Coordinates of C-alpha atoms and ligand atoms in Angstrom, one line a residue:
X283 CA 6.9 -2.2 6.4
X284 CA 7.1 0.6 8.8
X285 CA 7.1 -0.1 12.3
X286 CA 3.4 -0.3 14.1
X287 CA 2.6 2.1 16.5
X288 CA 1.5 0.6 19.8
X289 CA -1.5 2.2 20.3
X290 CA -3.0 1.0 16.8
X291 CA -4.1 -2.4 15.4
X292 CA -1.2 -3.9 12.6
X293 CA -3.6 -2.9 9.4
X294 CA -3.7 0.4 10.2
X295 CA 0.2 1.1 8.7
X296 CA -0.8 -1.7 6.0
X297 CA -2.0 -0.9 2.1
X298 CA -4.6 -3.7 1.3
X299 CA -5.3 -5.5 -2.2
X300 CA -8.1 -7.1 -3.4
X301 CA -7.2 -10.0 -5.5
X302 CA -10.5 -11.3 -7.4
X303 CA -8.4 -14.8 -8.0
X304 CA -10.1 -15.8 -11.0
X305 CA -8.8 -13.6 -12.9
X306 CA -5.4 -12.6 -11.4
X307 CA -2.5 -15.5 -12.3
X308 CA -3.1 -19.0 -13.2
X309 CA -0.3 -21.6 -13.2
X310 CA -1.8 -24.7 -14.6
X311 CA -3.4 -23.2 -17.8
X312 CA -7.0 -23.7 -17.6
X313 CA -7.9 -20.3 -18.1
X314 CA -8.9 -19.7 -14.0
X315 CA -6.8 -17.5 -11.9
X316 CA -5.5 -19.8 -8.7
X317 CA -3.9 -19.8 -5.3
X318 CA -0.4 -21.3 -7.2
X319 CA -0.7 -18.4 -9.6
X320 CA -1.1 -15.8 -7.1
X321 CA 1.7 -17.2 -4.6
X322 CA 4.2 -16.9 -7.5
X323 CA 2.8 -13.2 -8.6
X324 CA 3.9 -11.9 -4.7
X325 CA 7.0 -10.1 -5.2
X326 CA 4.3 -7.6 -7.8
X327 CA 2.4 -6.9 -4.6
X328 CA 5.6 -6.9 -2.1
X329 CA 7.2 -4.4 -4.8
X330 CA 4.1 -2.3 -4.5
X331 CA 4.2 -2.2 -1.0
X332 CA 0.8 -4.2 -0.4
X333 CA 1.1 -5.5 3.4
X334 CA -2.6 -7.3 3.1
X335 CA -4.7 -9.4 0.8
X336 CA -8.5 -9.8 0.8
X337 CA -9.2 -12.7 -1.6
X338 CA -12.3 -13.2 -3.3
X339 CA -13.7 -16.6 -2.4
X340 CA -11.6 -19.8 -2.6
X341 CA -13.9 -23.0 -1.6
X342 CA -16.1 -25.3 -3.8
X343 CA -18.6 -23.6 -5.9
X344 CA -20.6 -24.4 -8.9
X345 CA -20.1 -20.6 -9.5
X346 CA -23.2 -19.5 -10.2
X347 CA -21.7 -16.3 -8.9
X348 CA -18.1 -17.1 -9.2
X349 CA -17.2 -18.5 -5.9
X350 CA -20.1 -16.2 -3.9
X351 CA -22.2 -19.6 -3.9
X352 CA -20.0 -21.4 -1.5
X353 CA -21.0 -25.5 -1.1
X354 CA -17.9 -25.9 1.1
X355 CA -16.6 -22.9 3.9
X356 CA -13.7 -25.5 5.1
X357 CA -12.8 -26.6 1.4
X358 CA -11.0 -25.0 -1.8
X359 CA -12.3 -25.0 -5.0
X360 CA -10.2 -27.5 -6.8
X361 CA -9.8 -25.2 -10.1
X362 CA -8.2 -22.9 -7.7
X363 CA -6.1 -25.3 -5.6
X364 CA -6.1 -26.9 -2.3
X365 CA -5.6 -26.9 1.5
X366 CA -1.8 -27.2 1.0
X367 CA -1.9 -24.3 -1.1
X368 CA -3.5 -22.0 1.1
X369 CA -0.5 -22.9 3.5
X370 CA 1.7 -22.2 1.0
X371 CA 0.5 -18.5 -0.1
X372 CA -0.2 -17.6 3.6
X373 CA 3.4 -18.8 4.1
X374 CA 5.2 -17.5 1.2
X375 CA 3.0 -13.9 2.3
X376 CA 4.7 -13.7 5.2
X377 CA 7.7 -14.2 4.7
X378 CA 7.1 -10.9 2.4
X379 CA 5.1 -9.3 5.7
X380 CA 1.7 -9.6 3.5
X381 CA -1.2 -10.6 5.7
X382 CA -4.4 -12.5 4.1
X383 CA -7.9 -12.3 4.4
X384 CA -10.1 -14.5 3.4
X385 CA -13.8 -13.3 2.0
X386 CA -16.7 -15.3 4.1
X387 CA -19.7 -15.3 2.6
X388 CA -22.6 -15.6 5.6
X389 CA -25.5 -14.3 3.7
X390 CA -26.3 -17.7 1.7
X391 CA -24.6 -20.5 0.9
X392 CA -25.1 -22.5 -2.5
X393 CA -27.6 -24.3 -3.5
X394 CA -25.1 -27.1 -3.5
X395 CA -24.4 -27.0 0.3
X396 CA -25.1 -29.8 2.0
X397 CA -27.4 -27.9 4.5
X398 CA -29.5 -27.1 1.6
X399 CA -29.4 -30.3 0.0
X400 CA -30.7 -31.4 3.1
X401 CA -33.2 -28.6 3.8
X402 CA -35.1 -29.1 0.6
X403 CA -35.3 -33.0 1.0
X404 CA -38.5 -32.6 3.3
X405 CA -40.0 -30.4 5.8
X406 CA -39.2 -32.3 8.6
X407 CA -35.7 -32.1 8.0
X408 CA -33.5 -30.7 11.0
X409 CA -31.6 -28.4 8.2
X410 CA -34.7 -27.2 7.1
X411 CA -34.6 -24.2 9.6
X412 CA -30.9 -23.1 8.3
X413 CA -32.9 -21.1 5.4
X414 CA -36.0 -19.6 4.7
X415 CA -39.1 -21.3 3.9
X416 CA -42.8 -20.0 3.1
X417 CA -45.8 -21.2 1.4
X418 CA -47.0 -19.5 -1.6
X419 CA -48.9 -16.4 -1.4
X420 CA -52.7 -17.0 -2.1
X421 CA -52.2 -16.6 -5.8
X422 CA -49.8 -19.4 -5.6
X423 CA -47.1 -16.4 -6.5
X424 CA -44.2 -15.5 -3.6
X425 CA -44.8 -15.2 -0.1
X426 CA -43.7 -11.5 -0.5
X427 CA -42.8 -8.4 -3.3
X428 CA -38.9 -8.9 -2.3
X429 CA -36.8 -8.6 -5.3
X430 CA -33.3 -10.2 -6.0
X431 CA -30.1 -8.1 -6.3
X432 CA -29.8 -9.7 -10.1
X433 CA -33.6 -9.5 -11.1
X434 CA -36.4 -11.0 -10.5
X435 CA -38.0 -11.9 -6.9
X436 CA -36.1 -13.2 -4.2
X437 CA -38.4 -16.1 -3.9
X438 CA -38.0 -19.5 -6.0
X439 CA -40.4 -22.6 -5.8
X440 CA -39.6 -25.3 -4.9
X441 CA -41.3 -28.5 -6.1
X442 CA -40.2 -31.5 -4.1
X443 CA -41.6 -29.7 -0.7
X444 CA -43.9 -27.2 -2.3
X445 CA -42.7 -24.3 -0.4
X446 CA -40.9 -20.7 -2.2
X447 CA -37.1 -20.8 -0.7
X448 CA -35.5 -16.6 0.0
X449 CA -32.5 -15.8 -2.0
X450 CA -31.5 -12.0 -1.8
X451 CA -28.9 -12.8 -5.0
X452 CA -29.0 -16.0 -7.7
X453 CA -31.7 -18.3 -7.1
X454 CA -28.4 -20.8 -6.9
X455 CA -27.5 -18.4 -3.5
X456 CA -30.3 -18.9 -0.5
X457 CA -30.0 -17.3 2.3
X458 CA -29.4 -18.4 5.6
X459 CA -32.0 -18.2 8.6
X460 CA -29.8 -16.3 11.2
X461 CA -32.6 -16.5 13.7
X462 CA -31.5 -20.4 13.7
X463 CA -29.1 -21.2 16.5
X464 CA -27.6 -23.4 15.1
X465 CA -26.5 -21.3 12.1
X466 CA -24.5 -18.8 14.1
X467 CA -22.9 -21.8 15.9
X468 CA -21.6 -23.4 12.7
X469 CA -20.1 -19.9 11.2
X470 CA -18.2 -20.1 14.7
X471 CA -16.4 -23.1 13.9
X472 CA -15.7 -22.0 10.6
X473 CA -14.4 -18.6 11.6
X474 CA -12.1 -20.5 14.0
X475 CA -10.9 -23.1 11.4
X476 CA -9.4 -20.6 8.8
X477 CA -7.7 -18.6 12.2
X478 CA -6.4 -21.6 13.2
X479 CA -4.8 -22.0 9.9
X480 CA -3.2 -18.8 10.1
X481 CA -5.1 -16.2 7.8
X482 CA -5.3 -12.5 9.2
X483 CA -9.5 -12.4 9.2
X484 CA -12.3 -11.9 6.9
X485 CA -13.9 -9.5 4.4
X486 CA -17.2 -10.2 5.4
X487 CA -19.7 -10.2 2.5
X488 CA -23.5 -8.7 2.6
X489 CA -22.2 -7.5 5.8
X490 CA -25.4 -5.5 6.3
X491 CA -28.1 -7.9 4.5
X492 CA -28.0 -11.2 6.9
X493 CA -31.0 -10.6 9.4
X494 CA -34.5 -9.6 8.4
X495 CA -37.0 -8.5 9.7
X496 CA -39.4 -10.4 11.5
X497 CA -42.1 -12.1 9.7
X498 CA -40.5 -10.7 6.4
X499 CA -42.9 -8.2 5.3
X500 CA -43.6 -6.9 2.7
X501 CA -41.8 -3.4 1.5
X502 CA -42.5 -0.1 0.2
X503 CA -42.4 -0.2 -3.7
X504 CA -40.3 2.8 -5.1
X505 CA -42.7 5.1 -7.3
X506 CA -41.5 4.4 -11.2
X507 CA -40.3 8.0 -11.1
X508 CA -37.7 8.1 -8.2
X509 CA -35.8 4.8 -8.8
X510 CA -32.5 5.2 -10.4
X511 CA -31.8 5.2 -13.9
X512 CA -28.0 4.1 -13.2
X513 CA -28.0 1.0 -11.9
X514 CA -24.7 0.9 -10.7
X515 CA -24.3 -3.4 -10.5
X516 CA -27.5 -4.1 -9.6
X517 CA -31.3 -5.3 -11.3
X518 CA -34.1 -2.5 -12.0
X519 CA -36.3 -5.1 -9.8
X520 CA -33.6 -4.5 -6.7
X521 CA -34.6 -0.7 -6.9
X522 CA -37.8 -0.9 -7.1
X523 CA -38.6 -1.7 -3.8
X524 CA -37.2 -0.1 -0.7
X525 CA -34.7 -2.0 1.5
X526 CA -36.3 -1.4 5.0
X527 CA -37.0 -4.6 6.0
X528 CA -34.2 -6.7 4.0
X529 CA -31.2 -4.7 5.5
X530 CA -29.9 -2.8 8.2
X531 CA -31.9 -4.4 10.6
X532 CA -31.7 -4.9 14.7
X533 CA -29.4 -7.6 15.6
X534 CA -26.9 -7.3 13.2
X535 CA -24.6 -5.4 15.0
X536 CA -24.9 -8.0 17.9
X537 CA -24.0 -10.7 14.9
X538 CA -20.8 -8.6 14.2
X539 CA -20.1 -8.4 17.8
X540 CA -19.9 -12.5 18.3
X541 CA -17.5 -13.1 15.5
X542 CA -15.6 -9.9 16.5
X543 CA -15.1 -11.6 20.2
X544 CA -13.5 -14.9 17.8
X545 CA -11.4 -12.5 15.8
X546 CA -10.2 -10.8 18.7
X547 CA -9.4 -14.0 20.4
X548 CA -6.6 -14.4 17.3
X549 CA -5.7 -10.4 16.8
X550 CA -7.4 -10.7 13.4
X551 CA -9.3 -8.3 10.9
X552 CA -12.7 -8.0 10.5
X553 CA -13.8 -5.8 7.4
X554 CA -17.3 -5.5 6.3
X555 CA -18.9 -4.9 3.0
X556 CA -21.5 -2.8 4.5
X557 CA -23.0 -1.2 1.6
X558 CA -24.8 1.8 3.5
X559 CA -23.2 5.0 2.0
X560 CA -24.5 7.2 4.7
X561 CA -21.9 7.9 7.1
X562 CA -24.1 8.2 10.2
X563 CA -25.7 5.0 9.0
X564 CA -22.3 3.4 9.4
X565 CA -21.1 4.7 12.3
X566 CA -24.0 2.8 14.1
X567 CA -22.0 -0.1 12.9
X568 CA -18.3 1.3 13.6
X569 CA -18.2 3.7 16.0
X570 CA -18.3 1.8 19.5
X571 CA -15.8 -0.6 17.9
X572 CA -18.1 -3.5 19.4
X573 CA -18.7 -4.8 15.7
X574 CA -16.6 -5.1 13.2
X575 CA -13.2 -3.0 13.1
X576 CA -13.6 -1.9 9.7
X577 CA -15.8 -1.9 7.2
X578 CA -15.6 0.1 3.2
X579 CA -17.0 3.5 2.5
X580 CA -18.4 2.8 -1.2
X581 CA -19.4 6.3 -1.7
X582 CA -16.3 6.9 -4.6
X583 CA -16.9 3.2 -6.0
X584 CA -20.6 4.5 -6.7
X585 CA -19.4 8.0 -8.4
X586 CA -18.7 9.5 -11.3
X587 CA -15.9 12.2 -11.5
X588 CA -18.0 14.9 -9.3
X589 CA -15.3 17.5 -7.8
X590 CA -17.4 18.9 -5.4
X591 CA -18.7 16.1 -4.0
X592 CA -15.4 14.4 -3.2
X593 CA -14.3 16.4 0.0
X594 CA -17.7 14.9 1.9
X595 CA -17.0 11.7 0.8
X596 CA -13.5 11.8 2.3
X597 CA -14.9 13.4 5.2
X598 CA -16.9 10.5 6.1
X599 CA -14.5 9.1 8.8
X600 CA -15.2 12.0 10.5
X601 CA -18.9 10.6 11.4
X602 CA -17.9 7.2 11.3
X603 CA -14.6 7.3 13.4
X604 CA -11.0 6.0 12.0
X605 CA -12.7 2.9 11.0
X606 CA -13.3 2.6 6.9
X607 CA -11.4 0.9 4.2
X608 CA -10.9 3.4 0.9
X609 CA -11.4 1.7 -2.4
X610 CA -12.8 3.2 -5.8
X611 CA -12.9 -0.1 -7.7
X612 CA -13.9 -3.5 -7.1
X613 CA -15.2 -6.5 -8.5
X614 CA -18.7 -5.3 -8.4
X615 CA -18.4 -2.1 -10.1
X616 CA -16.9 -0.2 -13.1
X617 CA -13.3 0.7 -12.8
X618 CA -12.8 4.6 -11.8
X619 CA -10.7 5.0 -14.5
X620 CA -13.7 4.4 -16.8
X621 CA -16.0 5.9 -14.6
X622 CA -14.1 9.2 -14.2
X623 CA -14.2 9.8 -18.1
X624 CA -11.3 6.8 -18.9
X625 CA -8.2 6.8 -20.9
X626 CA -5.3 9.6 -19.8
X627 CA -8.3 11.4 -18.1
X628 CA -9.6 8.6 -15.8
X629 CA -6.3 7.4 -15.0
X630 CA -4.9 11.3 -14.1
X631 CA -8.3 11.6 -11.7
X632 CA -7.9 8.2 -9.9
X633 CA -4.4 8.8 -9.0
X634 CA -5.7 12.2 -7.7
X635 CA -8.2 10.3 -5.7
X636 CA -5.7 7.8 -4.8
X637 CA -3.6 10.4 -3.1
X638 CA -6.5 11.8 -1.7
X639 CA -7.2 8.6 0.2
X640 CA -3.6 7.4 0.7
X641 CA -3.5 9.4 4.2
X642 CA -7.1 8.4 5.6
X643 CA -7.7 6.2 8.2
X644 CA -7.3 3.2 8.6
X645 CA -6.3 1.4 5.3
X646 CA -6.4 2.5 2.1
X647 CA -7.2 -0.7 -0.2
X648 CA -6.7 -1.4 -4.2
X649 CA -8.5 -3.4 -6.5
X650 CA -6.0 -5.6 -8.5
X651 CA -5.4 -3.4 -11.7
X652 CA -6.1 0.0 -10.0
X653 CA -2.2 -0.1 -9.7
X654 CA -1.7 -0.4 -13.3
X655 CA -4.2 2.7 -14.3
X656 CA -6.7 -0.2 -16.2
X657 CA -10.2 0.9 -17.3
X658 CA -13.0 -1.7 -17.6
X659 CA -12.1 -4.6 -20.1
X660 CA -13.9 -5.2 -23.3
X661 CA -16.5 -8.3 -23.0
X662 CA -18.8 -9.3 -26.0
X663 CA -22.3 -9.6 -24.8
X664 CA -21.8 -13.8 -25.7
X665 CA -19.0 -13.7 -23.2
X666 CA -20.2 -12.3 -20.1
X667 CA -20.6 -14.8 -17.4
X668 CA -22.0 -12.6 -14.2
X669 CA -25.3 -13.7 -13.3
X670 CA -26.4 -10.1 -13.6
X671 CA -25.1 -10.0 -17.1
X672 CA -26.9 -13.4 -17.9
X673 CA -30.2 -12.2 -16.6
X674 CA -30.4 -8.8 -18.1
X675 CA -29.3 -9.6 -21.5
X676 CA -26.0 -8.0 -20.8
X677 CA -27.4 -5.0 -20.4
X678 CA -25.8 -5.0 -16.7
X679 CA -22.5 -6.5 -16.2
X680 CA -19.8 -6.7 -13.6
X681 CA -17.5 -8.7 -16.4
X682 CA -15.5 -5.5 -17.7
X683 CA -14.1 -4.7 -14.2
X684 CA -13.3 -8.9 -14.0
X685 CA -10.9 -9.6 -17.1
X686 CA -8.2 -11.0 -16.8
X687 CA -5.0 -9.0 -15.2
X688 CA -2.6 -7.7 -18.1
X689 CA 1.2 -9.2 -17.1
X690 CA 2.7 -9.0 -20.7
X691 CA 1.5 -8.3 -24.2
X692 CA 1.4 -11.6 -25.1
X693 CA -1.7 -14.1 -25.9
X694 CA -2.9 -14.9 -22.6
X695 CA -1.6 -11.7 -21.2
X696 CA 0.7 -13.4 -19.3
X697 CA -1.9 -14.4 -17.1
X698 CA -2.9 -18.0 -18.7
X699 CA -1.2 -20.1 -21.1
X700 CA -4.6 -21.6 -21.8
X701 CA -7.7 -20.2 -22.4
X702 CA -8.9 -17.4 -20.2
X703 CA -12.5 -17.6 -18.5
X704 CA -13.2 -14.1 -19.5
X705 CA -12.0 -12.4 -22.5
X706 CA -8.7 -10.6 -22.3
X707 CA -10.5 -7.1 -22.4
X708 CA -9.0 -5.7 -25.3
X709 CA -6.1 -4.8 -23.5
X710 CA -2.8 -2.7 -24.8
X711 CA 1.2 -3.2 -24.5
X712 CA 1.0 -0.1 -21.8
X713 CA -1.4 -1.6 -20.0
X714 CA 0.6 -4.4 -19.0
X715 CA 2.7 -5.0 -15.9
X716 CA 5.7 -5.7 -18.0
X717 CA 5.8 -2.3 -19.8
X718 CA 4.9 -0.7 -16.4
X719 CA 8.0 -2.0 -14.9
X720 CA 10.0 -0.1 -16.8
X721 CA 8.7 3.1 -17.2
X722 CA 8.9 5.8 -14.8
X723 CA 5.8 7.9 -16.0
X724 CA 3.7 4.5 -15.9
X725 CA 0.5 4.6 -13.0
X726 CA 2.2 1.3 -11.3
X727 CA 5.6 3.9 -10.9
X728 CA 3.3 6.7 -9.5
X729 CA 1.5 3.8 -7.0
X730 CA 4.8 2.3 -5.9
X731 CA 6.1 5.9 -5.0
X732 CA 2.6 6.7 -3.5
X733 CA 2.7 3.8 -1.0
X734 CA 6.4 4.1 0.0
X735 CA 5.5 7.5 1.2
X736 CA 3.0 6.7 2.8
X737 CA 4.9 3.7 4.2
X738 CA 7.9 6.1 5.1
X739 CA 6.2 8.9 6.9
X740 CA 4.9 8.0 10.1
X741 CA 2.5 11.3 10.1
X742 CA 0.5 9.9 6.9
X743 CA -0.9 6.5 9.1
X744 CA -1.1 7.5 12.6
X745 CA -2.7 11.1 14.4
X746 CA -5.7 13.2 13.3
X747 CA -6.7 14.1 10.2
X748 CA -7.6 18.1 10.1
X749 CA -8.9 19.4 6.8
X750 CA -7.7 22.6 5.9
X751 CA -9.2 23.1 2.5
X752 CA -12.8 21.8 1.4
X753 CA -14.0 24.0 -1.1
X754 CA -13.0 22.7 -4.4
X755 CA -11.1 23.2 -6.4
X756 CA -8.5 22.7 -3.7
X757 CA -8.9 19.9 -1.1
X758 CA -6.3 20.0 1.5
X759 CA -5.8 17.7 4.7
X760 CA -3.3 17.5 7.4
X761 CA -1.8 14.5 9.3
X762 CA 0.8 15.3 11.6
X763 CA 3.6 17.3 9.5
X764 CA 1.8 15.9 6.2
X765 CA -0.3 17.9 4.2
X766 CA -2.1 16.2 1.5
X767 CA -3.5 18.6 -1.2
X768 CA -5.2 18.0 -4.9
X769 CA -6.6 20.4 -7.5
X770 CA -10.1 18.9 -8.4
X771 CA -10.6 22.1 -11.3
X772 CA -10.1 22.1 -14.2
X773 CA -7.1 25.0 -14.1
X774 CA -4.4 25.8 -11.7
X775 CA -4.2 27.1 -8.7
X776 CA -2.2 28.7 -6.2
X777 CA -1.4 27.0 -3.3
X778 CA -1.0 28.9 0.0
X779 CA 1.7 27.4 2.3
X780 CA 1.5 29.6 5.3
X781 CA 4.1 29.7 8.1
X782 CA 7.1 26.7 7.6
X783 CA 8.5 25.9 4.4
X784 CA 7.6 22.3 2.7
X785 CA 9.5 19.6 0.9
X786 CA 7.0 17.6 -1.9
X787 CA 7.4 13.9 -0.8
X788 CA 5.1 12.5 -3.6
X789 CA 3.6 14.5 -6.9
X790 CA 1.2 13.1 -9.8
X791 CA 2.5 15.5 -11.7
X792 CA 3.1 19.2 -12.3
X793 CA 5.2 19.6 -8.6
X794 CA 8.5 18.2 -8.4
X795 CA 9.6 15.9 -6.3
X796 CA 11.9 16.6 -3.4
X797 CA 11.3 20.4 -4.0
X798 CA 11.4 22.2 -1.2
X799 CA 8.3 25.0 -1.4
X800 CA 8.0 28.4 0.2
X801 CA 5.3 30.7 0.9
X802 CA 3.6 28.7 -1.9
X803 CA 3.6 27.4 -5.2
X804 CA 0.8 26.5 -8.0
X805 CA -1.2 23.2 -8.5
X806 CA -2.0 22.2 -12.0
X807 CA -5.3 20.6 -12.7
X808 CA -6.4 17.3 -11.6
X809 CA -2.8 16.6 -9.9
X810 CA -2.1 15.8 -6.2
X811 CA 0.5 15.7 -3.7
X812 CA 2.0 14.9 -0.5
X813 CA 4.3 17.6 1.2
X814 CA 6.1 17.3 4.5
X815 CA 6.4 20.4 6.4
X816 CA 10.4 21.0 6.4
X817 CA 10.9 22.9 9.9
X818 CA 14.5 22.3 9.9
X819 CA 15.4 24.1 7.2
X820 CA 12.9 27.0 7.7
X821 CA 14.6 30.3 8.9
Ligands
LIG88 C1 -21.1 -9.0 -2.8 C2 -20.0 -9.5 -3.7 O1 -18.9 -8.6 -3.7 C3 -20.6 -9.8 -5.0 O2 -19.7 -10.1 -6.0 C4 -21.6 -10.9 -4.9 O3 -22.3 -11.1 -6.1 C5 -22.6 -10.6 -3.8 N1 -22.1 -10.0 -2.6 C6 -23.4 -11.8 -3.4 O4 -22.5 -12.6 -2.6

């Protein structure tokens, strides 16, 4: 790890990684990806020069939405270990200089919580007020036209108390009532518990969804003609009504700001899944750095391949300020590779856009996989578990992205010596980590080379970024001596290297590197690279 610069927080010459632990490494064979199996995998993410880990959630669930319906914030799951083993992989992490984060999940809890077991008991119940309760509408229907994220409305009845119940997600998730005292005060302890324990912070999920408005009205409903026809992980109910009064709403900053004042308190990370793509949107949230420190752009997890909408994308840390995580896969979403047109294709473009983002402020982070080049797995219709998947008839499904991670070409992949949870995904010998290792044109080679330079060159993590070229087909930015530049067309093109000569310190392909380049040189299609200015040598 290169040394931190003492005027910016430790992530910000860090690579993050999100592990979605169920299906990463298991080591006791019952098919679920666990804390054990992940410990033991470290030296893959040391090797790729990983320096943080956001884990997906680890505490009891019934996993109604794999681990997002929590029943326990100061527990783990026991299918994916225990206390002791969170000691252990936070350990064994740093003595490799990997810092962990955990994923807290604020929104709603289960409806196996306690509080809610509580809540639902009676009326008079002081948990009662922890979630949202209304009487039927008139008709007997929901109190209001708010739809859930995976179909359907966000209201369920319920029969013991005869009052609807809000769940934004899985009827199985309800949300919290944030205007409740009390609630805040418990999600300070439990902040405080896992920073005790030693983890780095949080990846706060629904970042942007846990206060509504007042009196929860009801919203505009999107005319049939304007909602989208690409879903993009979420119900045709969730877009068919606007999301004015269900997100984005006053107060939420303030939230961020109290558990920023905890994290502070233990020099820890905050990063928000705040799923606004507008930049100015998320400045409101970033820029004053009274919030959270960081939170994701998702604008390049949402797109297709579009060239000439890239450079604005990358440009949004210029509205927002040096405070966004980069990703272009997660859990919730295809996989670029198969979004950007798959196979050799997908995987040239996302190591494109991997370069691209390599240099951005602050911290560039991975999807587990992304390193290996993997498109979205294959999943039978009868196999998908996501509660999306399950309540659109499979037509919607965040399973691809979720099979299990490829180690060797071997049944279980390496990754089970049971029986996985998800299907393997169809996946190929050169998929696998094993093949990877070993071969120097593989996409976990190109990412290993990619990070080390962006570990070994001080200009790439710290200064401004000052874009030089915009226009597609070639993006160009600047950081310090760096240049980062990528041919988005679809032939080459000359690249202009005014003034000092360069030395190419990373290449997807086409430049060579450790070429030194003068006056200029030629891109070919769809590659990127990093070059150095090289002043020294420059007559
Ligand atoms: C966002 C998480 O990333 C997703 O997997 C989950 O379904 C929802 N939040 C609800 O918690």
């Amino acid at each position: 790890m290169a040394a931190t610069s003492p005027h910016l927080p430790w992530w910000n010459d860090r690579v993050g990684y999100q592990v979605y632990l169920p299906s990463f490494a298991d080591a006791d064979g019952d098919g679920w990806g666990d804390l054990a199996g992940l410990t033991a995998r470290l030296d893959h993410l040391a090797g790729l020069g990983v320096g943080l880990l956001w884990l997906s959630p680890i505490h009891p669930s019934p996993m109604a939405d794999h681990g997002y319906d929590v029943a326990d914030y100061l527990d783990v799951h026991p299918r994916l270990g225990t206390l002791a083993d969170v000691d252990r992989l936070v350990a064994a992490a740093e003595a490799r200089d990997i810092k962990v984060l955990l994923d807290l999940v604020p929104n709603h809890t289960s409806i196996a919580h306690p509080w809610f077991a509580r809540a639902r008991r009676d009326r008079e119940d002081p948990y009662r007020d922890y979630y949202h309760w209304r009487d039927p509408a008139p008709d007997g229907g929901p109190p209001n036209n708010w739809t859930s994220v995976f179909g359907g409305p966000a209201w369920t009845f319920d029969e013991t108390t005869g009052q609807y119940y809000l769940h934004l997600f899985a009827p199985e998730q309800p949300d919290l009532n944030w205007d409740n005292p009390a609630v805040a005060e418990e999600f300070d302890a439990i902040l405080r518990f896992w920073l005790e324990r030693g983890l780095a912070g949080f990846r706060i999920d629904v970042a942007h969804r846990i206060i509504k408005a007042p009196g929860l009205p009801d919203q505009p409903v999107v005319p049939p003609e304007l909602r989208p026809t690409d879903h993009s992980g979420r119900s045709a109910d969730h877009h068919a009504i606007e999301h004015i009064h269900d997100e984005d709403q006053p107060g939420l900053k303030e939230l961020h700001g109290r558990w920023r004042r905890i994290a502070d308190d233990y020099d820890a990370l905050l990063l928000g899944e705040i799923y606004l793509l507008e930049p100015a949107t998320l400045a409101r949230y970033l820029a004053d750095q009274r919030g959270l420190h960081l939170a994701f752009f998702f604008g390049l997890v949402e797109a297709r391949w579009q060239p000439e909408a890239l450079a604005t994308m990358l440009r949004a840390g210029e509205v927002t300020g040096p405070h966004l995580a980069w990703v272009q896969s997660s859990h919730d979403r295809s996989r670029a590779v198969t979004r950007y047109g798959g196979g050799a294709t997908g995987r040239r473009r996302a190591l494109l856009v991997a370069t691209l983002t390599a240099a951005l402020p602050a911290l560039p982070v991975l999807y587990q996989g992304e390193e290996l080049g993997l498109d979205d797995g294959e999943v039978p219709v009868e196999a998908m578990q996501d509660p999306l998947a399950l309540r659109s008839g499979g037509a919607l499904s965040r399973d691809p992205a979720r099979t299990p991670m490829p180690w060797r070409d071997e049944p279980g992949l390496g990754f089970t010596s049971g029986q996985p949870w998800l299907p393997e995904g169809g996946r190929r010998r050169g998929d696998t980590v094993e093949a990877q290792e070993t071969d120097p044109a593989s996409p976990l080679a190109a990412h290993r080379r990619l990070l080390a330079t962006r570990a070994s060159l001080a200009d790439l993590r710290h200064g401004e970024v000052r874009w030089v070229g915009e226009a597609p087909p070639l993006l160009a930015y600047d950081r310090g001596q760096a240049r980062v530049v990528a041919n988005v067309g679809s032939s080459p093109v000359a690249l202009p290297l005014e003034g000092s000569a360069w030395r190419v310190a990373f290449a997807t392909g086409g430049l060579a590197e450790g070429a030194r380049l003068e006056g200029g040189a030629e891109l070919a299609s769809e590659q990127a690279a990093i070059l150095v200015r090289d002043e020294a040598q420059t007559p």
